[in-house]
Coordinates of C-alpha atoms in Angstrom, one line a residue:
Chain A
M1 CA -161.4 109.6 95.8
N2 CA -158.5 109.4 98.2
R3 CA -155.6 111.8 98.0
I4 CA -153.0 109.2 96.9
K5 CA -155.1 107.8 94.1
K6 CA -155.9 111.3 92.8
L7 CA -152.2 112.3 92.8
F8 CA -151.2 109.3 90.7
Q9 CA -154.0 109.9 88.3
E10 CA -153.1 113.5 87.8
K11 CA -149.3 113.6 87.9
K12 CA -146.2 112.1 86.6
N13 CA -142.7 112.3 88.0
I14 CA -144.0 112.4 91.5
L15 CA -141.5 113.6 94.1
S16 CA -142.0 112.2 97.6
I17 CA -139.9 113.4 100.5
Y18 CA -139.2 111.6 103.7
Y19 CA -138.3 113.3 107.0
T20 CA -138.0 112.2 110.6
A21 CA -140.7 113.8 112.9
G22 CA -139.0 115.7 115.7
Y23 CA -135.9 116.5 113.8
P24 CA -134.0 118.8 113.7
N25 CA -136.3 120.2 116.5
L26 CA -139.2 118.5 118.2
G27 CA -141.7 121.1 117.0
D28 CA -140.7 121.3 113.3
T29 CA -143.1 118.7 111.9
I30 CA -145.8 120.9 110.5
Q31 CA -143.4 123.7 109.4
I32 CA -141.4 121.2 107.3
A33 CA -144.5 119.7 105.8
E34 CA -145.8 123.2 104.7
A35 CA -142.4 124.2 103.4
L36 CA -142.1 121.0 101.4
Q37 CA -145.6 121.4 99.9
K38 CA -144.8 125.0 99.0
S39 CA -141.6 124.1 97.3
G40 CA -143.1 121.4 95.1
A41 CA -143.2 118.1 97.0
D42 CA -146.1 115.9 95.8
L43 CA -146.2 113.4 98.7
L44 CA -144.8 113.4 102.2
E45 CA -143.5 110.5 104.3
I46 CA -143.2 111.5 107.9
G47 CA -141.1 109.1 109.9
F48 CA -141.9 108.3 113.5
P49 CA -138.6 107.4 115.1
Y50 CA -137.6 104.1 116.6
S51 CA -134.6 103.2 118.8
D52 CA -133.5 100.2 116.6
P53 CA -134.1 101.1 112.9
V54 CA -132.5 98.1 111.2
A55 CA -133.5 99.1 107.7
D56 CA -131.9 102.5 108.0
G57 CA -128.4 103.8 107.5
P58 CA -126.4 106.2 109.8
V59 CA -128.2 109.5 108.7
I60 CA -131.7 108.4 109.5
Q61 CA -130.6 106.5 112.6
A62 CA -129.0 109.7 113.9
S63 CA -132.1 111.8 113.1
S64 CA -134.2 109.2 114.8
K65 CA -132.1 109.2 117.9
Q66 CA -132.1 113.0 118.1
A67 CA -135.8 113.1 117.7
L68 CA -136.3 110.5 120.5
D69 CA -133.9 112.4 122.8
Q70 CA -136.0 115.5 122.2
G71 CA -139.1 113.7 123.3
M72 CA -140.8 112.6 120.1
T73 CA -143.4 109.8 120.5
L74 CA -146.4 108.7 118.5
K75 CA -148.6 110.5 121.0
V76 CA -146.7 113.7 120.6
L77 CA -146.7 113.3 116.8
F78 CA -150.5 112.9 116.5
E79 CA -150.9 115.9 118.7
Q80 CA -148.6 117.9 116.3
L81 CA -150.6 116.6 113.3
K82 CA -154.0 117.6 114.8
D83 CA -154.4 120.5 112.4
L84 CA -152.4 118.9 109.5
R85 CA -155.1 119.3 107.0
K86 CA -155.4 123.0 107.8
H87 CA -151.9 123.4 106.5
V88 CA -151.2 120.7 104.0
S89 CA -153.3 119.3 101.2
I90 CA -150.9 116.8 99.5
P91 CA -151.0 113.1 100.6
V92 CA -149.2 112.2 103.8
L93 CA -147.9 108.8 104.9
L94 CA -146.5 107.8 108.2
M95 CA -143.4 105.7 108.1
G96 CA -141.8 103.7 111.0
Y97 CA -141.3 100.4 112.6
V98 CA -143.9 98.1 114.0
N99 CA -143.2 98.1 117.7
P100 CA -144.2 101.7 118.5
V101 CA -147.5 100.9 116.5
L102 CA -148.1 97.8 118.6
Q103 CA -147.6 99.7 121.9
F104 CA -149.8 102.6 120.7
G105 CA -152.4 99.9 119.8
V106 CA -153.1 99.1 116.1
E107 CA -156.7 100.2 116.4
N108 CA -155.8 103.5 118.1
F109 CA -153.0 104.1 115.6
C110 CA -155.3 103.6 112.6
K111 CA -158.0 105.8 114.2
A112 CA -155.5 108.6 115.0
C113 CA -154.2 108.5 111.4
A114 CA -157.7 108.8 110.0
E115 CA -158.6 111.6 112.4
V116 CA -155.7 113.8 111.5
G117 CA -155.9 113.1 107.8
V118 CA -153.0 110.7 107.3
D119 CA -153.5 108.7 104.1
G120 CA -151.4 105.7 104.6
C121 CA -148.4 104.0 106.2
I122 CA -145.1 102.4 105.5
V123 CA -144.0 99.9 108.1
P124 CA -140.9 98.1 106.8
D125 CA -140.8 95.4 109.4
L126 CA -144.4 94.5 109.2
P127 CA -144.5 91.4 107.0
I128 CA -147.3 90.5 104.5
A129 CA -148.6 87.5 106.5
E130 CA -148.9 89.5 109.7
Y131 CA -150.4 92.4 107.9
E132 CA -153.1 90.2 106.4
E133 CA -153.8 88.4 109.7
F134 CA -153.7 91.2 112.2
Y135 CA -153.7 94.6 110.5
Q136 CA -155.5 94.7 107.2
D137 CA -159.1 94.9 108.5
C138 CA -158.2 97.8 110.7
F139 CA -156.3 99.6 108.0
E140 CA -159.2 99.2 105.6
K141 CA -161.8 100.2 108.1
H142 CA -160.0 103.6 108.5
N143 CA -159.2 103.9 104.8
L144 CA -155.5 103.7 105.3
S145 CA -153.3 102.5 102.5
N146 CA -150.4 100.2 103.5
V147 CA -147.4 100.6 101.2
F148 CA -145.2 97.5 100.7
L149 CA -141.6 97.3 99.6
I150 CA -140.1 95.2 96.9
T151 CA -136.4 94.6 96.2
P152 CA -134.5 93.2 93.3
Q153 CA -134.6 89.8 95.1
T154 CA -138.4 89.8 95.5
A155 CA -139.9 86.8 93.6
E156 CA -142.4 87.5 90.8
E157 CA -145.2 85.6 92.5
R158 CA -144.7 87.7 95.7
I159 CA -144.8 90.9 93.7
H160 CA -148.2 89.9 92.3
K161 CA -149.4 89.2 95.8
I162 CA -148.2 92.6 97.0
D163 CA -149.8 94.2 94.0
G164 CA -153.1 92.5 95.0
L165 CA -152.9 93.8 98.6
T166 CA -152.0 97.4 97.5
N167 CA -154.4 100.2 96.9
S168 CA -152.0 103.1 96.6
F169 CA -148.5 102.5 95.2
I170 CA -145.6 100.0 95.5
Y171 CA -142.3 101.1 97.0
L172 CA -139.6 99.8 94.7
L173 CA -136.2 99.6 96.4
S174 CA -133.4 100.4 94.0
S175 CA -131.3 97.7 95.6
S176 CA -131.3 95.6 98.7
A177 CA -129.7 98.1 101.0
T178 CA -130.2 100.2 104.1
T179 CA -131.2 103.8 103.5
G180 CA -128.6 106.3 102.4
K181 CA -126.6 104.3 99.9
N182 CA -126.0 105.9 96.5
L183 CA -128.0 104.7 93.6
E184 CA -125.8 103.3 90.9
V185 CA -128.0 102.4 88.0
G186 CA -126.0 99.7 86.3
N187 CA -127.2 97.0 83.9
T188 CA -128.6 94.9 86.7
T189 CA -130.6 97.7 88.3
E190 CA -131.9 98.7 84.9
A191 CA -132.9 95.2 84.1
Y192 CA -134.8 95.0 87.4
F193 CA -136.6 98.2 86.9
S194 CA -137.5 97.2 83.3
R195 CA -138.7 93.8 84.5
I196 CA -141.0 95.4 87.0
K197 CA -142.3 97.9 84.4
A198 CA -143.0 95.0 82.0
M199 CA -145.1 93.3 84.7
N200 CA -147.9 95.9 84.1
L201 CA -148.9 96.0 87.8
K202 CA -152.2 97.4 88.7
N203 CA -150.6 99.9 91.1
P204 CA -148.2 102.7 90.3
T205 CA -144.6 102.4 91.6
M206 CA -142.2 104.7 93.3
I207 CA -138.5 104.2 93.4
G208 CA -136.7 104.8 96.7
F209 CA -133.3 104.3 98.4
G210 CA -130.3 106.1 96.9
I211 CA -132.1 109.0 95.1
S212 CA -130.2 112.1 96.0
D213 CA -130.1 114.5 93.0
K214 CA -131.8 115.6 89.8
Q215 CA -130.0 113.0 87.7
T216 CA -130.9 110.0 89.9
F217 CA -134.5 111.4 90.3
D218 CA -135.0 111.7 86.5
K219 CA -133.5 108.2 86.0
A220 CA -135.9 106.7 88.5
C221 CA -138.9 108.6 86.9
S222 CA -138.1 106.9 83.6
Y223 CA -138.9 103.6 85.1
A224 CA -141.6 104.5 87.7
N225 CA -144.3 107.0 88.5
G226 CA -141.8 108.9 90.7
A227 CA -139.2 108.7 93.4
I228 CA -138.7 109.0 97.1
I229 CA -135.9 111.0 98.7
G230 CA -135.1 110.5 102.3
T231 CA -131.5 110.5 103.5
A232 CA -130.4 113.3 101.2
F233 CA -133.2 115.5 102.5
V234 CA -132.6 114.7 106.2
K235 CA -128.9 115.6 105.6
A236 CA -129.9 118.9 104.1
L237 CA -131.9 119.8 107.3
A238 CA -128.8 119.6 109.5
G239 CA -127.9 123.3 109.7
G240 CA -129.1 126.8 109.0
N241 CA -132.6 128.2 108.4
L242 CA -135.2 125.5 108.0
E243 CA -137.3 127.2 105.3
E244 CA -134.1 128.2 103.3
S245 CA -132.6 124.7 103.6
I246 CA -135.8 123.2 102.3
S247 CA -136.3 125.6 99.4
N248 CA -132.7 125.3 98.3
F249 CA -132.9 121.5 98.4
M250 CA -136.2 121.4 96.5
K251 CA -134.9 123.8 93.8
K252 CA -132.5 121.1 92.6
F253 CA -135.6 119.0 91.6
R254 CA -138.3 121.4 90.8
D255 CA -136.7 124.2 88.7
Chain B
M1 CA -145.3 69.4 121.0
K2 CA -147.3 72.1 122.7
Y3 CA -144.3 74.2 123.4
K4 CA -142.7 73.9 119.9
V5 CA -143.1 76.2 117.0
N6 CA -146.2 76.0 114.7
E7 CA -146.4 76.1 110.9
K8 CA -146.6 79.9 110.9
G9 CA -143.5 80.3 113.0
Y10 CA -145.2 81.1 116.3
Y11 CA -145.0 79.8 119.8
G12 CA -148.5 80.8 121.1
D13 CA -148.6 84.6 120.8
F14 CA -144.8 84.9 120.1
G15 CA -142.4 84.5 117.3
G16 CA -143.1 85.2 113.6
A17 CA -140.7 87.0 111.2
Y18 CA -141.0 90.8 111.5
I19 CA -138.4 91.6 109.0
P20 CA -138.1 94.2 106.2
E21 CA -138.7 92.9 102.7
M22 CA -134.9 93.1 102.0
L23 CA -134.4 90.2 104.4
Y24 CA -137.3 88.2 103.2
P25 CA -135.6 86.1 100.5
N26 CA -132.7 85.1 102.9
V27 CA -135.0 84.2 105.8
E28 CA -137.5 82.4 103.5
E29 CA -134.7 80.4 101.9
L30 CA -133.6 79.3 105.4
R31 CA -137.2 78.6 106.5
Q32 CA -137.8 76.4 103.5
N33 CA -134.6 74.4 103.9
Y34 CA -133.5 74.2 107.5
L35 CA -135.5 71.2 108.6
K36 CA -134.8 69.3 105.5
I37 CA -131.0 70.0 105.7
I38 CA -130.9 69.2 109.4
A39 CA -132.7 65.9 108.9
D40 CA -130.4 64.8 106.2
P41 CA -128.3 61.8 107.4
D42 CA -125.1 63.2 105.9
F43 CA -125.6 66.4 107.8
Q44 CA -126.4 64.6 111.0
K45 CA -123.3 62.4 110.6
E46 CA -121.0 65.4 110.0
F47 CA -122.6 67.5 112.8
H48 CA -122.3 64.7 115.4
Q49 CA -118.8 63.8 114.3
L50 CA -117.6 67.4 114.8
L51 CA -119.4 67.7 118.1
K52 CA -117.6 64.6 119.3
D53 CA -114.1 65.1 117.9
Y54 CA -113.8 68.8 117.6
V55 CA -116.1 70.2 120.4
G56 CA -115.4 67.3 122.8
R57 CA -119.0 66.1 123.3
P58 CA -120.7 64.6 125.2
S59 CA -120.0 67.1 127.9
P60 CA -120.0 65.5 131.3
L61 CA -123.0 65.5 133.7
Y62 CA -121.2 66.0 137.0
L63 CA -122.7 65.2 140.3
A64 CA -121.3 68.1 142.4
K65 CA -120.8 66.4 145.8
R66 CA -120.1 69.5 147.9
Y67 CA -122.9 71.5 146.4
S68 CA -125.2 68.5 147.0
E69 CA -124.2 68.4 150.7
K70 CA -124.6 72.1 151.1
Y71 CA -128.1 72.2 149.6
G72 CA -129.4 68.8 150.6
A73 CA -130.3 67.8 147.0
N74 CA -128.4 66.0 144.2
I75 CA -126.9 68.9 142.2
F76 CA -125.8 67.9 138.8
L77 CA -123.7 70.3 136.6
K78 CA -124.0 70.0 132.9
R79 CA -120.5 70.9 131.9
E80 CA -120.9 73.0 128.7
D81 CA -117.9 75.0 130.0
L82 CA -115.7 72.1 128.9
N83 CA -116.6 72.5 125.2
H84 CA -114.0 73.8 122.8
T85 CA -114.0 77.6 123.0
G86 CA -115.4 77.5 126.5
A87 CA -119.2 77.6 126.3
H88 CA -122.3 76.1 124.7
K89 CA -122.2 78.6 121.9
I90 CA -120.2 76.3 119.6
N91 CA -123.0 73.7 119.4
N92 CA -125.0 76.2 117.4
T93 CA -122.2 77.6 115.3
I94 CA -121.1 74.1 114.1
G95 CA -124.7 73.4 113.1
Q96 CA -125.2 76.7 111.3
I97 CA -121.9 76.7 109.4
L98 CA -122.7 73.3 108.0
L99 CA -126.1 74.6 107.1
A100 CA -124.6 77.7 105.4
E101 CA -122.4 75.5 103.4
K102 CA -125.3 73.4 102.2
L103 CA -127.0 76.7 101.1
G104 CA -123.9 77.6 99.1
K105 CA -123.1 80.7 101.2
K106 CA -119.6 82.1 101.0
R107 CA -119.6 84.7 103.7
I108 CA -120.6 84.5 107.4
I109 CA -121.6 87.4 109.7
A110 CA -122.5 87.3 113.3
E111 CA -123.1 89.6 116.3
T112 CA -121.5 89.2 119.6
G113 CA -121.8 90.7 123.1
A114 CA -119.0 89.3 125.4
G115 CA -117.4 87.8 122.4
Q116 CA -118.2 84.1 123.1
H117 CA -120.5 83.7 120.2
G118 CA -118.1 85.8 118.0
V119 CA -115.2 83.4 119.0
A120 CA -117.4 80.3 118.4
T121 CA -118.3 81.7 114.9
A122 CA -114.8 82.8 114.0
T123 CA -113.6 79.3 115.1
V124 CA -116.0 77.4 112.8
C125 CA -115.2 79.8 109.9
A126 CA -111.5 79.1 110.3
L127 CA -112.4 75.4 110.4
R128 CA -114.4 75.5 107.2
N129 CA -112.4 78.3 105.5
L130 CA -115.2 80.8 105.1
E131 CA -114.9 84.6 105.3
C132 CA -116.1 85.9 108.7
V133 CA -117.3 89.3 109.8
I134 CA -118.2 89.9 113.5
Y135 CA -120.2 92.9 114.7
M136 CA -119.4 93.9 118.3
G137 CA -120.4 97.0 120.2
E138 CA -117.6 99.5 120.7
V139 CA -118.1 99.3 124.5
D140 CA -117.8 95.5 124.4
I141 CA -114.7 95.7 122.2
E142 CA -113.0 97.7 124.9
R143 CA -114.1 95.5 127.8
Q144 CA -113.5 92.2 126.1
A145 CA -110.1 92.7 124.5
P146 CA -108.9 89.0 124.8
N147 CA -111.9 87.8 122.8
V148 CA -111.4 90.4 120.2
A149 CA -107.8 89.2 119.8
R150 CA -109.0 85.6 119.6
M151 CA -111.4 86.5 116.8
K152 CA -108.6 88.3 114.9
M153 CA -106.2 85.4 115.3
L154 CA -108.9 83.2 113.9
G155 CA -109.1 85.3 110.8
A156 CA -112.3 87.2 111.5
K157 CA -112.8 90.9 110.8
V158 CA -114.3 92.6 113.9
V159 CA -116.4 95.6 113.0
P160 CA -117.3 98.0 115.9
A161 CA -121.0 98.9 116.3
S162 CA -121.0 102.5 117.2
S163 CA -124.8 103.3 117.3
G164 CA -127.1 103.3 120.4
S165 CA -125.6 101.9 123.6
K166 CA -122.7 100.3 121.6
T167 CA -123.4 96.8 123.0
L168 CA -125.1 93.5 122.0
K169 CA -128.4 95.0 120.8
D170 CA -126.6 97.4 118.5
A171 CA -124.2 94.8 117.3
T172 CA -127.3 92.8 116.3
N173 CA -128.7 95.8 114.4
E174 CA -125.5 96.2 112.5
A175 CA -125.4 92.5 111.6
M176 CA -128.9 92.8 110.3
R177 CA -128.0 95.8 108.3
D178 CA -125.0 94.0 106.8
W179 CA -127.3 91.1 105.8
I180 CA -129.7 93.6 104.1
N181 CA -126.8 95.0 102.1
N182 CA -125.4 91.5 101.2
P183 CA -128.6 89.6 100.3
V184 CA -127.2 86.8 98.2
D185 CA -123.9 85.1 99.4
T186 CA -124.0 85.8 103.1
H187 CA -125.4 83.7 106.0
Y188 CA -126.1 85.4 109.4
I189 CA -125.3 83.1 112.3
I190 CA -127.5 84.4 115.1
G191 CA -126.1 83.3 118.4
S192 CA -129.2 82.9 120.5
V193 CA -132.8 81.7 120.2
V194 CA -133.9 85.2 119.0
G195 CA -134.5 86.7 115.6
P196 CA -137.1 86.0 112.9
H197 CA -138.5 82.5 112.5
P198 CA -136.8 80.0 111.8
Y199 CA -133.8 81.2 113.9
P200 CA -135.3 80.6 117.3
D201 CA -136.3 77.0 116.3
M202 CA -133.1 76.3 114.4
V203 CA -130.8 77.5 117.3
A204 CA -132.9 75.5 119.8
I205 CA -132.5 72.4 117.7
F206 CA -128.8 72.7 117.6
Q207 CA -128.6 73.5 121.3
S208 CA -131.0 70.7 122.2
I209 CA -128.0 68.3 122.3
I210 CA -127.5 69.6 125.8
S211 CA -130.8 68.1 127.1
E212 CA -130.5 65.1 124.8
E213 CA -127.3 64.1 126.5
T214 CA -128.5 65.1 130.0
K215 CA -131.4 62.7 129.7
K216 CA -129.2 59.7 128.9
Q217 CA -126.7 60.7 131.5
L218 CA -129.3 61.0 134.2
L219 CA -130.8 57.7 133.3
E220 CA -127.4 56.1 133.7
Q221 CA -126.5 57.9 136.9
T222 CA -129.9 58.0 138.7
G223 CA -132.0 55.4 137.0
S224 CA -134.5 58.0 135.8
D225 CA -134.2 60.5 133.0
Q226 CA -136.6 62.9 134.8
P227 CA -135.0 65.3 137.2
D228 CA -137.1 67.4 139.6
Y229 CA -135.6 70.7 138.5
V230 CA -133.6 72.0 135.5
L231 CA -132.0 75.4 135.8
A232 CA -130.3 77.7 133.3
C233 CA -129.5 81.4 132.9
V234 CA -131.3 83.4 130.2
G235 CA -130.1 86.4 128.2
G236 CA -131.6 85.7 124.8
G237 CA -131.9 82.2 126.1
S238 CA -129.9 79.7 124.0
N239 CA -128.3 77.6 126.7
A240 CA -131.6 77.5 128.6
M241 CA -133.5 76.4 125.5
G242 CA -130.9 73.7 124.9
M243 CA -131.2 72.6 128.5
F244 CA -135.0 72.7 128.6
Y245 CA -135.7 71.3 125.1
H246 CA -136.2 67.6 125.8
F247 CA -137.8 68.3 129.1
M248 CA -140.5 70.7 128.0
D249 CA -143.1 68.0 127.4
D250 CA -142.2 66.2 130.7
E251 CA -144.6 68.5 132.7
Q252 CA -143.4 67.2 136.1
V253 CA -139.9 68.5 135.4
K254 CA -139.7 72.1 136.8
L255 CA -137.9 74.5 134.4
I256 CA -136.3 77.5 136.0
A257 CA -134.9 80.2 133.9
V258 CA -132.6 82.8 135.7
E259 CA -132.5 86.3 134.3
A260 CA -130.0 89.0 135.2
A261 CA -131.5 91.5 137.7
G262 CA -128.4 93.6 137.3
K263 CA -128.2 96.1 140.3
G264 CA -131.8 95.1 141.2
V265 CA -135.0 94.7 139.2
S266 CA -136.2 98.2 140.2
S267 CA -132.8 99.9 140.0
G268 CA -133.0 101.1 136.4
F269 CA -130.0 98.9 135.7
S270 CA -131.4 95.5 135.0
A271 CA -131.9 92.9 132.3
A272 CA -134.7 91.1 134.0
T273 CA -136.9 91.0 130.9
T274 CA -139.9 89.1 132.1
Y275 CA -140.2 91.4 135.2
L276 CA -139.6 94.6 133.3
G277 CA -140.7 93.8 129.8
K278 CA -143.9 93.9 127.8
E279 CA -144.9 92.1 124.6
G280 CA -143.5 93.7 121.5
V281 CA -141.3 93.2 118.5
L282 CA -137.5 93.3 118.5
H283 CA -134.9 91.9 116.1
G284 CA -137.5 90.2 113.9
S285 CA -139.8 88.4 116.4
R286 CA -142.7 89.1 118.7
S287 CA -141.6 88.4 122.2
I288 CA -141.2 90.1 125.6
L289 CA -138.8 93.1 125.7
M290 CA -137.9 96.0 127.9
Q291 CA -139.3 99.1 126.4
T292 CA -140.8 102.5 127.1
A293 CA -144.6 103.2 126.9
D294 CA -143.9 104.5 123.3
G295 CA -142.3 101.2 122.3
Q296 CA -138.7 102.3 122.3
V297 CA -136.2 99.7 123.4
V298 CA -134.7 100.3 126.9
E299 CA -131.0 99.7 127.4
P300 CA -130.4 96.8 129.8
H301 CA -127.7 96.3 132.3
S302 CA -126.0 93.2 133.7
V303 CA -122.5 92.6 135.0
S304 CA -122.5 89.6 132.6
A305 CA -122.2 90.7 128.9
G306 CA -123.9 87.5 127.8
L307 CA -127.1 88.4 129.7
D308 CA -127.0 92.1 128.8
Y309 CA -129.9 92.0 126.3
P310 CA -133.3 93.7 126.5
G311 CA -135.4 90.8 125.2
I312 CA -135.8 87.0 125.4
G313 CA -136.4 84.5 122.7
P314 CA -140.1 84.0 121.7
Q315 CA -140.1 80.4 122.9
H316 CA -139.1 81.6 126.3
A317 CA -141.8 84.2 126.2
H318 CA -144.2 81.4 125.5
L319 CA -142.9 79.2 128.4
F320 CA -143.2 82.2 130.7
K321 CA -146.7 83.2 129.6
T322 CA -148.1 79.6 129.8
G323 CA -146.4 79.2 133.2
R324 CA -144.5 76.1 131.9
G325 CA -141.2 77.8 132.9
Q326 CA -140.6 79.7 136.1
Y327 CA -138.6 83.0 135.4
V328 CA -136.6 84.4 138.2
S329 CA -133.8 86.8 138.5
I330 CA -130.4 87.2 140.3
T331 CA -128.4 90.4 140.9
D332 CA -124.9 91.2 139.8
D333 CA -123.6 90.8 143.4
E334 CA -125.4 87.4 144.0
S335 CA -124.0 86.0 140.8
L336 CA -120.5 87.0 141.5
E337 CA -120.7 85.5 145.0
A338 CA -122.1 82.3 143.5
G339 CA -119.2 82.2 141.0
L340 CA -116.8 82.4 143.9
L341 CA -118.7 79.7 145.8
C342 CA -118.7 77.3 142.9
T343 CA -114.9 77.8 142.5
K344 CA -114.3 77.1 146.2
L345 CA -116.7 74.2 146.5
E346 CA -116.1 72.4 143.2
G347 CA -112.9 73.8 141.7
I348 CA -114.8 75.2 138.7
I349 CA -114.6 78.9 137.8
P350 CA -117.9 79.5 136.0
A351 CA -118.8 82.2 133.5
I352 CA -120.7 85.0 135.3
E353 CA -123.7 84.1 133.1
S354 CA -123.8 80.5 134.4
A355 CA -123.1 81.8 137.9
H356 CA -126.6 83.4 137.8
A357 CA -128.2 79.9 137.5
L358 CA -126.0 78.6 140.3
A359 CA -126.9 81.6 142.5
Y360 CA -130.6 80.6 142.4
L361 CA -129.9 77.3 144.2
E362 CA -129.4 79.5 147.3
K363 CA -133.0 80.6 147.1
M364 CA -134.6 77.2 146.5
E365 CA -136.0 75.0 149.3
F366 CA -135.3 71.3 149.0
K367 CA -137.0 68.5 150.9
G368 CA -133.9 66.4 150.4
G369 CA -132.9 64.0 147.7
E370 CA -134.3 65.9 144.7
N371 CA -132.4 65.7 141.4
V372 CA -131.4 69.1 140.1
V373 CA -129.6 69.9 136.9
V374 CA -127.9 73.2 136.4
C375 CA -126.5 74.2 133.0
L376 CA -123.0 75.4 133.5
S377 CA -123.1 77.1 130.2
G378 CA -119.5 78.5 130.1
R379 CA -116.2 78.9 131.8
G380 CA -115.1 81.9 133.7
D381 CA -111.7 82.6 132.1
K382 CA -113.2 85.5 130.1
D383 CA -114.6 87.0 133.4
L384 CA -111.4 87.0 135.4
D385 CA -111.1 90.8 135.2
T386 CA -114.5 91.2 136.6
Y387 CA -113.9 88.7 139.4
I388 CA -110.5 90.3 140.2
K389 CA -112.0 93.8 140.5
Y390 CA -115.0 92.6 142.6
F391 CA -113.1 90.5 145.1
N392 CA -109.9 92.5 145.1
L393 CA -108.0 89.4 144.2

């Protein structure tokens, strides 16, 4: 059984952490992954940076730019992840935009993911139709899960289609927003989360965008199988000792 | 129809809608409605009325006598520079604002480089009393102060884009981010034939008035609606697509698209996308763009802010790949010299963008008597500072 499926079968209130590969330093990728696993993360989303990240707010844009300036590329990242599975046993997803994948080559990308033990991908600007036509076969051949996003504006019929294409989990955006906005769970958001919950989808869901503290995390977990934290974690990496920053950050959620 | 968009939103290998899910409902709403709305007789009536009475169309097709003598061919200038607000950009913003109204949108956003599209958008927002927010790179805000003032007078809010190179590409990113964060009441007026499907097709349709008129005017003036050559400059490519649109299926008409070579195609300071670019995805469509081996977008350079863009529209990529269009490039220096030449020969100060198209005449060889149409996409008022500095005027 794959690592993602197993995780969702065995655990509730899953905590997934996003970070940008190559930030704060080019070579930190594995060290951050290990520290996160040690301090209680259940799932990792490693971002491969892109020059024009339109779905991201200022914090992740800045971390992406710094990573690129320091020399991060997909080639460098796969090299760093060569021994990933010697260090980390929790599921790992790669997250990034479609153009670097295209230039690396879809087949090469999927093959490299499988070789280093990456379990799946999140590519926000890869639409469903293009995924089905050009990517799905290759992803499936290499046992890679592709995670799709849904927003409060996603129509019900489309949610069912996404559920059908998914074999890991669905990424539920708390609102239509770029990353790093605060989550305000008002009546509309609550109605949306409840609506999705009542659809009884075959796949588990994870809530992302705007989760930054224990309170918003717990709230998200009451509607979904867990939540994803990105911007708040990337911010926490900005200064000081890496291991300490990570363990202090994670204590807020795991004590 | 072989060069037009197919049902899936592609031109051959190019196009599509590579957008995050957050933008899907907006783009899908547009995709399902744009052709229907545009075909509606009431829409057509209002669109054409505004183009006539407000923009000042049809724009003249002017047989430039002294140019013609110099090059030994009949050089016609399609005078988009005479449009209200000074360029072809307003053809598209008039169309899109009417469309946005039909979709019930209350708020308009747009990106701008030199400020021409920003001014054209702010203008139609004033005209139709809609809220208007323009994203513009910090660098461009500094170097295009008069256009920033125009937009403010017109009631628009100008928001600086401070990420990346702080120019057009980054203004486009910020506008897309705004649209993600305002998914219901906002319409994004993209200014060129770029972006996710249906934008490249929609903008091309609104700009196609350029070649529609040109055909009629050529028939009246030369007895044939088929010129030998049609030339236009290409940044994203909206004036070129408008100029090529009704000639694409007339295979004997040679289409020449002129890109900005900047300081030279190999100088590292260039925007000659078809020379320097590779296939990839930027701003929602698969096209040709300037990028690193790792797929990171490379910063372009051109003296002309309107051509300072690292990609081209997907339909241009298709015309290039199929060989239907010839894609060439002109340097900063050549374009400025051509701008001065046009001013001296014809008494017309062209936008530096348009001067790129004019500059290519110098490199062509004519047998004599060919009919050549050049799209004079905009006037040079906005570029006086650049001309003044270059020629020590």
